[in-house]
Tab-separated table of N, CA and C and ligand atoms in Angstrom:
chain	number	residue	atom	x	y	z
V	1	UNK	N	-7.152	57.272	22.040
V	1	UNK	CA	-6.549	56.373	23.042
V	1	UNK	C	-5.379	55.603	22.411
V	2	UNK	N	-3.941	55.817	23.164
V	2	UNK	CA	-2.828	55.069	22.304
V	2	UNK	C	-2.956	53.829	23.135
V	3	UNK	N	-3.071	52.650	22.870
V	3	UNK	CA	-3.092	51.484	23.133
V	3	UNK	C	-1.369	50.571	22.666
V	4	UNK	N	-1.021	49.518	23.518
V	4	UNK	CA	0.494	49.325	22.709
V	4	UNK	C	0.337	48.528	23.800
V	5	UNK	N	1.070	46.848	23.043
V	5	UNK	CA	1.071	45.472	23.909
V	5	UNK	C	3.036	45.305	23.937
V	6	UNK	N	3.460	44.988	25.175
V	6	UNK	CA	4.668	44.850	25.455
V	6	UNK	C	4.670	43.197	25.734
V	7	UNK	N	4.886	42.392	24.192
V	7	UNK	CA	4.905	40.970	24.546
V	7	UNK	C	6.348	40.538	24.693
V	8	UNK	N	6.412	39.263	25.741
V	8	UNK	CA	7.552	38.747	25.896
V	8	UNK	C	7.524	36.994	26.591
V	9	UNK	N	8.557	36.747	26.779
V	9	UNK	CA	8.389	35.643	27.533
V	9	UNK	C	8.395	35.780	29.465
V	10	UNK	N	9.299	36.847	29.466
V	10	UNK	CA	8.917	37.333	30.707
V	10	UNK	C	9.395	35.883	31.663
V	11	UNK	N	10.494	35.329	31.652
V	11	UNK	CA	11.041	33.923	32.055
V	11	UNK	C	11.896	34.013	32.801
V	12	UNK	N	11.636	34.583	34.078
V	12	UNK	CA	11.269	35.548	34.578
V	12	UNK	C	11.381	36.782	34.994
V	13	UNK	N	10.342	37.627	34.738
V	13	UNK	CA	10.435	39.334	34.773
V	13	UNK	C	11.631	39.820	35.569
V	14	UNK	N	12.691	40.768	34.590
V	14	UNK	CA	13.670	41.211	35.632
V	14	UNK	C	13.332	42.432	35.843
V	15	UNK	N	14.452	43.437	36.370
V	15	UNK	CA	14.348	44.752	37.122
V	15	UNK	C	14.501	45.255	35.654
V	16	UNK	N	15.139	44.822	34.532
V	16	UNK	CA	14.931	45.518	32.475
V	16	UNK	C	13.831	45.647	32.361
V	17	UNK	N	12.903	44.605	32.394
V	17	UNK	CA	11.384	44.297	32.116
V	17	UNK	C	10.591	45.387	32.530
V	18	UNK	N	10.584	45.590	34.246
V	18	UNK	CA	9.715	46.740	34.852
V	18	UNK	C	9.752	47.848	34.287
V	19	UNK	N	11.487	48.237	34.120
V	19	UNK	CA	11.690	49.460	33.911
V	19	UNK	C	10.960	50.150	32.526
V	20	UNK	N	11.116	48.790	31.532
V	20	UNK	CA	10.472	49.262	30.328
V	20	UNK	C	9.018	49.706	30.086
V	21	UNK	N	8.197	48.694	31.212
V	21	UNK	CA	7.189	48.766	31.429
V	21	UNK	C	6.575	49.943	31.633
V	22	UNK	N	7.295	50.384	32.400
V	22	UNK	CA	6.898	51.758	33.867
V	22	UNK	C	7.073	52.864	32.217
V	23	UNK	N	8.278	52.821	31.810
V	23	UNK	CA	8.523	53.774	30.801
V	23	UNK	C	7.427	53.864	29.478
V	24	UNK	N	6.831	52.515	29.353
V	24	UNK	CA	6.159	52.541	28.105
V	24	UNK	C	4.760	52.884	28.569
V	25	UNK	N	4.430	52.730	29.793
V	25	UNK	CA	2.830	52.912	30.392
V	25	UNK	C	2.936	54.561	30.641
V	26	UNK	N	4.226	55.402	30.752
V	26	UNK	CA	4.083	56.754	30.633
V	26	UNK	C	3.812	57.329	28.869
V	27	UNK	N	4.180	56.403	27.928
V	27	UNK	CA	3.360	56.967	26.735
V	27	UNK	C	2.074	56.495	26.153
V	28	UNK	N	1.785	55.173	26.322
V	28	UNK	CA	0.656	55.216	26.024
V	28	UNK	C	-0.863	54.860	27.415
V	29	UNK	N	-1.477	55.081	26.808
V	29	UNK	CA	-2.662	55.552	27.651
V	29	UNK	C	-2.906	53.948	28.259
V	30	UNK	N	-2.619	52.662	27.388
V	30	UNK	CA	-3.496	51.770	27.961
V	30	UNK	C	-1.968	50.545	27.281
V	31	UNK	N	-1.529	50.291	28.309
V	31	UNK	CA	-0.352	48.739	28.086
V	31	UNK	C	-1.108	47.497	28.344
V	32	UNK	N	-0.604	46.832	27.553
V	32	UNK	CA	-0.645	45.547	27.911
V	32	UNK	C	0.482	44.792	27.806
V	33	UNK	N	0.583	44.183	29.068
V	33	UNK	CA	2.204	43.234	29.021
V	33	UNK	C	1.535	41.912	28.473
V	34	UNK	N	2.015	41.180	27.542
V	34	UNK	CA	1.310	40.110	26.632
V	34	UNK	C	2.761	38.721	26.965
V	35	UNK	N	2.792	38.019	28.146
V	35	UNK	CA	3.422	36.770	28.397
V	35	UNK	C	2.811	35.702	27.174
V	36	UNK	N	3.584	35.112	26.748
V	36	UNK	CA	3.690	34.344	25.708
V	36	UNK	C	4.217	33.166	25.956
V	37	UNK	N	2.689	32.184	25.919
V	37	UNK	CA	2.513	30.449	26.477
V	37	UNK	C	3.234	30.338	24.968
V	38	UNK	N	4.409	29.900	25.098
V	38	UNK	CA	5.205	28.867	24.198
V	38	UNK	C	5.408	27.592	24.391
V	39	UNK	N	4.500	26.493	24.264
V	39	UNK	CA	4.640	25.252	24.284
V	39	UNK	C	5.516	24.482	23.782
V	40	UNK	N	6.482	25.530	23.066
V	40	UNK	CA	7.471	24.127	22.225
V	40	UNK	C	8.314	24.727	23.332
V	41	UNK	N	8.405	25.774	24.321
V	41	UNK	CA	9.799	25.807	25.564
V	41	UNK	C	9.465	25.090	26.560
V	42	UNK	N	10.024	24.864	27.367
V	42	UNK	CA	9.691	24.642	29.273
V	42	UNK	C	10.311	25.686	29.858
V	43	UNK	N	9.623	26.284	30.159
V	43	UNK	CA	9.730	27.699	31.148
V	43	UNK	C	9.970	26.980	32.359
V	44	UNK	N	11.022	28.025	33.033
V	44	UNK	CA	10.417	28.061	34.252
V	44	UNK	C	9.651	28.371	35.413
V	45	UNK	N	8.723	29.498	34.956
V	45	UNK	CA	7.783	29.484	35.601
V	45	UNK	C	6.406	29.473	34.434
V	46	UNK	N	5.689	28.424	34.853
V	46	UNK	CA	4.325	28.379	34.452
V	46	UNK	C	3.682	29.818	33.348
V	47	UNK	N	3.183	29.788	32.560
V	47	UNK	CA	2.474	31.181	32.233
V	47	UNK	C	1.721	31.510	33.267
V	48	UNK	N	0.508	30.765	33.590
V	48	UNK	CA	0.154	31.437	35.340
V	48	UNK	C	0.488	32.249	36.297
V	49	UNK	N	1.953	31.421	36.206
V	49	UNK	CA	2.612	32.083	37.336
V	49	UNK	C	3.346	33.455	36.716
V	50	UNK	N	3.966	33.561	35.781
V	50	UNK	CA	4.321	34.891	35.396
V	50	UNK	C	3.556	35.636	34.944
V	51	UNK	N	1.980	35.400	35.156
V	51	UNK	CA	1.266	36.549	34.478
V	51	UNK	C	0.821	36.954	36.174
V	52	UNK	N	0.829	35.907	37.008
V	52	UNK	CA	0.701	37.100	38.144
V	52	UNK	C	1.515	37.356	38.578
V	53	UNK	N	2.931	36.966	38.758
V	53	UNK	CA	4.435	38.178	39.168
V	53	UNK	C	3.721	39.485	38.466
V	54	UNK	N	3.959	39.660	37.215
V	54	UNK	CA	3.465	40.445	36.731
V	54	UNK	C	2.578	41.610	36.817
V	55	UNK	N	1.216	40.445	37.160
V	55	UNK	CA	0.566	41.262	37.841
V	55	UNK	C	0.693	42.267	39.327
V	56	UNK	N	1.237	41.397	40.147
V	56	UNK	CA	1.658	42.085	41.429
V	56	UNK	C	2.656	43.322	40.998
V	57	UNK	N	3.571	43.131	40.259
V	57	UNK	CA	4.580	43.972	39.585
V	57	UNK	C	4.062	45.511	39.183
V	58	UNK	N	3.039	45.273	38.743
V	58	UNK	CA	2.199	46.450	38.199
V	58	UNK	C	1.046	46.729	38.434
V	59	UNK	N	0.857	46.126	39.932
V	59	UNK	CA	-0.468	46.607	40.645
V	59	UNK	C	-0.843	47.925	40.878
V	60	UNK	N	0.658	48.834	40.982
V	60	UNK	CA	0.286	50.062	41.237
V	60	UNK	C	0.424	51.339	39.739
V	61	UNK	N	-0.253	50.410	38.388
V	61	UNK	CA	0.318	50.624	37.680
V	61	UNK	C	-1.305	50.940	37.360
V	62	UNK	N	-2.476	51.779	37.062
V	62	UNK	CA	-3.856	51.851	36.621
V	62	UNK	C	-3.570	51.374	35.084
V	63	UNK	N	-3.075	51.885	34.087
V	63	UNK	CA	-3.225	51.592	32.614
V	63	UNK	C	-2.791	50.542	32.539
V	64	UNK	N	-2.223	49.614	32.990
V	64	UNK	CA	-1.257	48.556	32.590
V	64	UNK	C	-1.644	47.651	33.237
V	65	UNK	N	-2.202	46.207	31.946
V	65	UNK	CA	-3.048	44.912	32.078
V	65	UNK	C	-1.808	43.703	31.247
V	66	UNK	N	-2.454	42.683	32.132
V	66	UNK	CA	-1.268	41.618	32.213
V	66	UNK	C	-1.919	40.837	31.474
V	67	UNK	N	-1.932	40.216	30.251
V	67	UNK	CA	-2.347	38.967	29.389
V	67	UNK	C	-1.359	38.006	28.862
V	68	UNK	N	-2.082	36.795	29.028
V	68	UNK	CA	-0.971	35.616	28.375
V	68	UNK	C	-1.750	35.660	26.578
V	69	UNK	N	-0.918	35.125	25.901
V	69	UNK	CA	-1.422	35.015	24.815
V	69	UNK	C	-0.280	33.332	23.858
V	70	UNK	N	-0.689	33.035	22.760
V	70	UNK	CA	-0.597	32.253	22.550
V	70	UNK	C	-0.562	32.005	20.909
V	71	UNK	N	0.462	31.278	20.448
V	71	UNK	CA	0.657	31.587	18.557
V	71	UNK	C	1.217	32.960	18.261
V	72	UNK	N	0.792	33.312	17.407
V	72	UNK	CA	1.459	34.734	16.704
V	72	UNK	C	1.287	36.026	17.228
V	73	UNK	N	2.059	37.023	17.973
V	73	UNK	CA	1.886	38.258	18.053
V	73	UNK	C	1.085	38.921	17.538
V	74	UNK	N	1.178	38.424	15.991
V	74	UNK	CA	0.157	39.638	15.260
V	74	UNK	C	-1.231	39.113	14.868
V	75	UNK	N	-1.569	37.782	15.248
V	75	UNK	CA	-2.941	37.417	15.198
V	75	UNK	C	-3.569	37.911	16.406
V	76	UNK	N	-2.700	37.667	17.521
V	76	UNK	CA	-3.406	38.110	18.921
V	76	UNK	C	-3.500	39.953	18.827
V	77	UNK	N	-2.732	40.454	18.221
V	77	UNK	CA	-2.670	42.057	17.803
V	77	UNK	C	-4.084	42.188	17.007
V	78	UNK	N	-4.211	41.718	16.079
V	78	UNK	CA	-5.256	42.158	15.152
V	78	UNK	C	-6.325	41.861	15.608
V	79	UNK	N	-6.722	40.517	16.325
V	79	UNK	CA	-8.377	40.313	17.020
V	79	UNK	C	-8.478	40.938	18.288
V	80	UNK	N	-6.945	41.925	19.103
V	80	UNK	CA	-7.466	42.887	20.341
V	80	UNK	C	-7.346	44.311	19.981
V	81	UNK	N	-6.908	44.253	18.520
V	81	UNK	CA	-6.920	45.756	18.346
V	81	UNK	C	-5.398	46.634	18.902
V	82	UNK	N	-4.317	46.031	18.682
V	82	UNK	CA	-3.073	46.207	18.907
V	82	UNK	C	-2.711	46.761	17.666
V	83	UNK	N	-2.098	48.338	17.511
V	83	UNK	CA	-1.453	48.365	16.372
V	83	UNK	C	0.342	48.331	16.837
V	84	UNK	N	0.502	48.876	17.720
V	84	UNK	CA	2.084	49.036	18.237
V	84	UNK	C	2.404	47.769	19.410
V	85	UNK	N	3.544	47.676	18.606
V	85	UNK	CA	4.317	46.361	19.846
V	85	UNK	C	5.163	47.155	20.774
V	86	UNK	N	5.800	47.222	21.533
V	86	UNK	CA	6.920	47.787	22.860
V	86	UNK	C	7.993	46.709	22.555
V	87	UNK	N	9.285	47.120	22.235
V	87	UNK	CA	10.242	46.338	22.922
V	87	UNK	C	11.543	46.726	23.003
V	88	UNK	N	12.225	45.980	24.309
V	88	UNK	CA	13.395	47.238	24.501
V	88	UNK	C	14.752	46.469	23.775
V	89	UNK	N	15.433	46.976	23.977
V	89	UNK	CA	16.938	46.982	23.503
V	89	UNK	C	17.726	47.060	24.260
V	90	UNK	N	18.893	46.362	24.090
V	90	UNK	CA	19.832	46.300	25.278
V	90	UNK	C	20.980	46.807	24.740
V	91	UNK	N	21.334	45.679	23.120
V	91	UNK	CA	23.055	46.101	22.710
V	91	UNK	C	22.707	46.037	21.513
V	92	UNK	N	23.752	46.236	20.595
V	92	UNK	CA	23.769	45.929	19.229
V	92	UNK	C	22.984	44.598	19.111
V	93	UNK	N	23.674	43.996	19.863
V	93	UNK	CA	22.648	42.037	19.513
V	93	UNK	C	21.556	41.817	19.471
V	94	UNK	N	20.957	42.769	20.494
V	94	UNK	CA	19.268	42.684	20.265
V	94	UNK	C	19.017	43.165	18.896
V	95	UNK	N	19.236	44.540	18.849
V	95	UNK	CA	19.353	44.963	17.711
V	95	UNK	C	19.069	44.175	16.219
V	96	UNK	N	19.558	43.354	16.235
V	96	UNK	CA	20.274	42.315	14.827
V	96	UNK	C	18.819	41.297	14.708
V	97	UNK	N	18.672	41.036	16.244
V	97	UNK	CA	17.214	39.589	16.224
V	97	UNK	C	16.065	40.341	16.577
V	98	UNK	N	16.096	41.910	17.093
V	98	UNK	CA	14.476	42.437	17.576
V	98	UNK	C	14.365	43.204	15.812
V	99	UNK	N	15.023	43.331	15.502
V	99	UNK	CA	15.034	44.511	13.913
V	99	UNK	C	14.264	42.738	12.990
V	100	UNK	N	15.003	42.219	13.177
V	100	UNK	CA	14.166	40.636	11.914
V	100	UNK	C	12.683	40.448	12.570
V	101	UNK	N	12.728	40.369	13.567
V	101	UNK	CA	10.909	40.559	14.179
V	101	UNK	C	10.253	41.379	13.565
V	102	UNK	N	10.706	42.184	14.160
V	102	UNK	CA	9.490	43.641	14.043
V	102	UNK	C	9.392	43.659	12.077
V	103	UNK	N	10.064	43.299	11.445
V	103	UNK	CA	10.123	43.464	9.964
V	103	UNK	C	9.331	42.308	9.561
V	104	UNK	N	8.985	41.112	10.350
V	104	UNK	CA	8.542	40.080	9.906
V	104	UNK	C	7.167	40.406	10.237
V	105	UNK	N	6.569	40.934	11.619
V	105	UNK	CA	5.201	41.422	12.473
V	105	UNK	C	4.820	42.277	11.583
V	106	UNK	N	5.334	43.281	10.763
V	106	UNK	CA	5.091	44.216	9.905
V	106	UNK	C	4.350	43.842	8.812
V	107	UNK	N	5.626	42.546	7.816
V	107	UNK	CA	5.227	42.195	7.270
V	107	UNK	C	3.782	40.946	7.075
V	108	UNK	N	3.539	40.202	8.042
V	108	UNK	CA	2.894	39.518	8.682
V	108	UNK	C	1.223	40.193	8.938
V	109	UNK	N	1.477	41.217	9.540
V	109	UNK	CA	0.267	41.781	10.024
V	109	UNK	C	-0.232	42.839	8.537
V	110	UNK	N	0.145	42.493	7.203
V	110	UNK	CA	-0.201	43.331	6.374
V	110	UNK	C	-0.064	44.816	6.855
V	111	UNK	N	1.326	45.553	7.481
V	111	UNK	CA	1.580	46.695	7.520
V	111	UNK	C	0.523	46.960	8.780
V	112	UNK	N	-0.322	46.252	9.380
V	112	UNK	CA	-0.603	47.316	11.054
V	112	UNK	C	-0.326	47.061	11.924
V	113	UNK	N	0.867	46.335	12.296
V	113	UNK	CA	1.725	46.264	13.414
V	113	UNK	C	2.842	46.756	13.165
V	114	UNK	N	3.180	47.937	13.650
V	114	UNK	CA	4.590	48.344	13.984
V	114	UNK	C	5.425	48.466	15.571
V	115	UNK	N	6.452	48.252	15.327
V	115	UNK	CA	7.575	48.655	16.880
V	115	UNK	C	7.927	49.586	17.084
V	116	UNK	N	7.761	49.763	18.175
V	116	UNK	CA	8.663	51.084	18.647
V	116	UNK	C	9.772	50.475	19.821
V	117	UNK	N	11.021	50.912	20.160
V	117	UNK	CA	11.877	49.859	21.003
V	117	UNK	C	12.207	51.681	21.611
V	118	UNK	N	12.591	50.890	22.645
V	118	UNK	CA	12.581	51.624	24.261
V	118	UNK	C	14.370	50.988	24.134
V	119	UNK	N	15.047	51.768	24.573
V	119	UNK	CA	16.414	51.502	24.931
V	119	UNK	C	16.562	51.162	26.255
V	120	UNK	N	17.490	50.346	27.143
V	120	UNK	CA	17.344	49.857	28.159
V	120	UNK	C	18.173	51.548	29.178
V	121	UNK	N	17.968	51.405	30.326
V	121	UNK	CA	18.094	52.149	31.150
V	121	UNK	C	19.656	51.462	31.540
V	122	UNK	N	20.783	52.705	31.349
V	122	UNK	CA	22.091	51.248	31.613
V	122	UNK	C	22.813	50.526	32.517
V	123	UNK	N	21.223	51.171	33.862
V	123	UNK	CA	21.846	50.214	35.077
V	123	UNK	C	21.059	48.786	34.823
V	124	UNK	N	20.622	48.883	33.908
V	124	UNK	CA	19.746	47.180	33.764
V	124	UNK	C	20.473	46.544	32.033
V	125	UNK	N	21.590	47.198	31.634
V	125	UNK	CA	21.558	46.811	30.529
V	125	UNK	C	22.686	45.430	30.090
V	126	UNK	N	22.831	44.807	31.214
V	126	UNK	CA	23.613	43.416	31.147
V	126	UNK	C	22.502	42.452	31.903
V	127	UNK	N	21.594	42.589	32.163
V	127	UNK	CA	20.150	41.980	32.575
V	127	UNK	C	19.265	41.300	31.635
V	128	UNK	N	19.601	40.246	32.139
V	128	UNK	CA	18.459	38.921	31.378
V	128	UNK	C	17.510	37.872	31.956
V	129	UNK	N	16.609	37.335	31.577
V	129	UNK	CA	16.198	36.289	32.034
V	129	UNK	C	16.946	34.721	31.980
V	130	UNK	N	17.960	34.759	31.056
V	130	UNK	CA	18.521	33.691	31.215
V	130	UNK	C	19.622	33.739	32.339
V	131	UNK	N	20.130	34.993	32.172
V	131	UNK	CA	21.468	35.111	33.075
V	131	UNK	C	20.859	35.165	34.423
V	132	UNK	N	19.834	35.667	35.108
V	132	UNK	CA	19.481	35.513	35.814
V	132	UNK	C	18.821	34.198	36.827
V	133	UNK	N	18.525	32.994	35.499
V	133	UNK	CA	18.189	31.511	35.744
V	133	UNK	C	19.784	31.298	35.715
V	134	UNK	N	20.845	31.588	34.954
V	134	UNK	CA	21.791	30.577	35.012
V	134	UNK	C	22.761	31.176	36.554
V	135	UNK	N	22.658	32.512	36.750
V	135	UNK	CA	23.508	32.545	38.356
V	135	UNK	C	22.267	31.891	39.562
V	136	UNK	N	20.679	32.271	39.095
V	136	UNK	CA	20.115	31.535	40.460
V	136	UNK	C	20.173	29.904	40.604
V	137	UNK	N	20.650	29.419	39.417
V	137	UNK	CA	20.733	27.634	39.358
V	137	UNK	C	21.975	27.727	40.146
V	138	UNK	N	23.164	27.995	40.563
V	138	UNK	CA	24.215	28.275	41.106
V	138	UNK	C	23.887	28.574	42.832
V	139	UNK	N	23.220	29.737	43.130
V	139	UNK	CA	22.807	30.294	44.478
V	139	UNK	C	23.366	31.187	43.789
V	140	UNK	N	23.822	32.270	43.492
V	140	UNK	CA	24.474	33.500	43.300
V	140	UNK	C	23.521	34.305	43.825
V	141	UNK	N	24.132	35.465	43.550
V	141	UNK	CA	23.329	36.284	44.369
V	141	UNK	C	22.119	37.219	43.482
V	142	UNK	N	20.777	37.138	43.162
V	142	UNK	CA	20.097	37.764	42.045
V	142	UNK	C	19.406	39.054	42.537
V	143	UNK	N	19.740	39.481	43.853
V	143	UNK	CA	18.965	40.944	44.370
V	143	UNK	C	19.140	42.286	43.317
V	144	UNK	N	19.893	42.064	42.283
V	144	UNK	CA	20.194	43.262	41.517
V	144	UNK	C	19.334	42.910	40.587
V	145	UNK	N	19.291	42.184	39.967
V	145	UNK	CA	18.465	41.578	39.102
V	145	UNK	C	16.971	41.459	38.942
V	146	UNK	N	16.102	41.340	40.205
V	146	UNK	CA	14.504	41.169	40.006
V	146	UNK	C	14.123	41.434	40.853
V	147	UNK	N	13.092	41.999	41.011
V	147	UNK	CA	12.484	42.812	42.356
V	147	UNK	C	12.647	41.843	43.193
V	148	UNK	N	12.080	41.892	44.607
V	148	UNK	CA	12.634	41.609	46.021
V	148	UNK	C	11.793	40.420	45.956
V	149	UNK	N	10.340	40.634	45.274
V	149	UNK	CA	9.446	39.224	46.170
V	149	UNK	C	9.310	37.836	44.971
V	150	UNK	N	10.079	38.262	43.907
V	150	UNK	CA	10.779	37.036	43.015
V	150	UNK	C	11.691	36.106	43.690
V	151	UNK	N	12.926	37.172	44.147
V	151	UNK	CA	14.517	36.074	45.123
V	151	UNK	C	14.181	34.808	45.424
V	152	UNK	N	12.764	34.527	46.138
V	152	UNK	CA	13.027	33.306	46.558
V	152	UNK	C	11.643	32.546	46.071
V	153	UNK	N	11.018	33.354	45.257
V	153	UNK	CA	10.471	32.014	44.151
V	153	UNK	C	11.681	31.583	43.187
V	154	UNK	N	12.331	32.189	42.934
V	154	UNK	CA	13.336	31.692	41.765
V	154	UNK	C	14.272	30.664	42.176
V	155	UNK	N	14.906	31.026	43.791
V	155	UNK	CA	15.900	29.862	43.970
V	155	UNK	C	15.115	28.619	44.328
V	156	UNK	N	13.368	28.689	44.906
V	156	UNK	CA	12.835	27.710	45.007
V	156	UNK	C	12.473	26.446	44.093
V	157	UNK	N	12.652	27.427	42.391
V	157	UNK	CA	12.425	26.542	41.651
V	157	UNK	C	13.936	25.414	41.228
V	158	UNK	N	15.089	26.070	41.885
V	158	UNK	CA	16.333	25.575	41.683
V	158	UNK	C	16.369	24.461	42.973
V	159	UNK	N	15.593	24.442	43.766
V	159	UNK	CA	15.691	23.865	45.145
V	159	UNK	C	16.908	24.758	46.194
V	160	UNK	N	16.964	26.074	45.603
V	160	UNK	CA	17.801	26.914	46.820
V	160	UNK	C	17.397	27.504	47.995
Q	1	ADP	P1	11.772	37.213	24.421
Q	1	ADP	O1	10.449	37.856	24.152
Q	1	ADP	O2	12.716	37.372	23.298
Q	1	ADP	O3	11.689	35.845	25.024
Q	1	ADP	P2	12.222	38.507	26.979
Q	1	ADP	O4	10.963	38.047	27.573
Q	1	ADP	O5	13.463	38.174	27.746
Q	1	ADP	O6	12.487	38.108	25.506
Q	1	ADP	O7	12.160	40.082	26.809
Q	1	ADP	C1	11.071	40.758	26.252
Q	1	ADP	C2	11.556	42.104	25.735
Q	1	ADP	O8	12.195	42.836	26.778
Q	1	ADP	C3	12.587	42.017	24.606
Q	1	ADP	O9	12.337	43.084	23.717
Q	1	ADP	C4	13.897	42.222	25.298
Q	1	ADP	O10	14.877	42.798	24.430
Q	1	ADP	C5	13.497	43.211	26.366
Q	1	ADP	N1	14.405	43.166	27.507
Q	1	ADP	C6	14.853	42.083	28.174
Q	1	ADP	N2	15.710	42.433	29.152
Q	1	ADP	C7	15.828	43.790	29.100
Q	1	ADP	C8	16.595	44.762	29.822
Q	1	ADP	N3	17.441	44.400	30.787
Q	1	ADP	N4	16.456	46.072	29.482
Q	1	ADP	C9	15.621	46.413	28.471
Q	1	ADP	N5	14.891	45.550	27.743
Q	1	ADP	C10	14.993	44.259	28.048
């Protein structure tokens, strides 16, 4: 059974996120998307609340389970039995800050956590969670950006 946790902040899940998802639950047998309660940020949406976008997101998804988790990647890896992390790539830039992770999780987890990175699909590859908070703080328009039944939790949290 290949098992493999796709952690993130997921602040909030765009149309990049799914896609990686959908792509990484076709190789291994059993995903877990792992939202990550960071208490030193203020999110904008709750961990709660993005572990059930999430969930709804991948309802029609059988292998693929939605967990929040909390502290280190690779402590929460080693007491669920995670050897592979998921994470995608967008440009060179990710590149530069996901390559110092995965070398640190490596090193960290005494060599049994490794990455494997998923390249972004390149109709999603200028897609972010920030860029997506900084045009919905505006009203812009975010329908390209995050599935349909996000649009108007997101401008709600802007008061749009
Ligand atoms: P972080 O965990 O750094 O807070 P995110 O929650 O925004 O980042 O993203 C989680 C993972 O998904 C990261 O590996 C990030 O590079 C990747 N990702 C984000 N947006 C996209 C996208 N549009 N296409 C592919 N991968 C993406």
């Amino acid at each position: 059974m290949k098992k493999a946790i796709y952690p993130g902040s997921f602040d909030p899940p765009t149309l990049g996120h799914l896609d990686i998802i959908r792509r990484a639950a076709d190789i291994f047998d059993d995903l877990t998307v792992g939202v990550l309660d960071n208490r030193a940020k203020t999110p904008l949406f709750s961990v709660e609340e993005r572990v059930n976008i999430l969930k709804e997101l991948t309802k029609d998804m059988p292998n693929v389970k939605v967990e929040s988790f909390s502290g280190l990647l690779v402590d929460y890896a080693k007491a669920n039995g995670y050897h592979v992390s998921v994470r995608g790539l967008r440009a060179i830039t990710d590149f530069e800050y996901e390559l110092q992770i995965a070398q640190t999780n490596k090193m960290l987890s005494g060599g049994e956590l490794d990455t494997i990175f998923l390249t972004t699909d390149v109709e999603y590859s200028y897609l972010s969670s920030s860029g997506v908070k900084e045009i919905a703080s505006f009203g812009g328009d975010i329908s390209h950006c995050v599935p349909e039944f996000e649009i108007e939790m997101i401008y709600a949290k802007y008061g749009k």
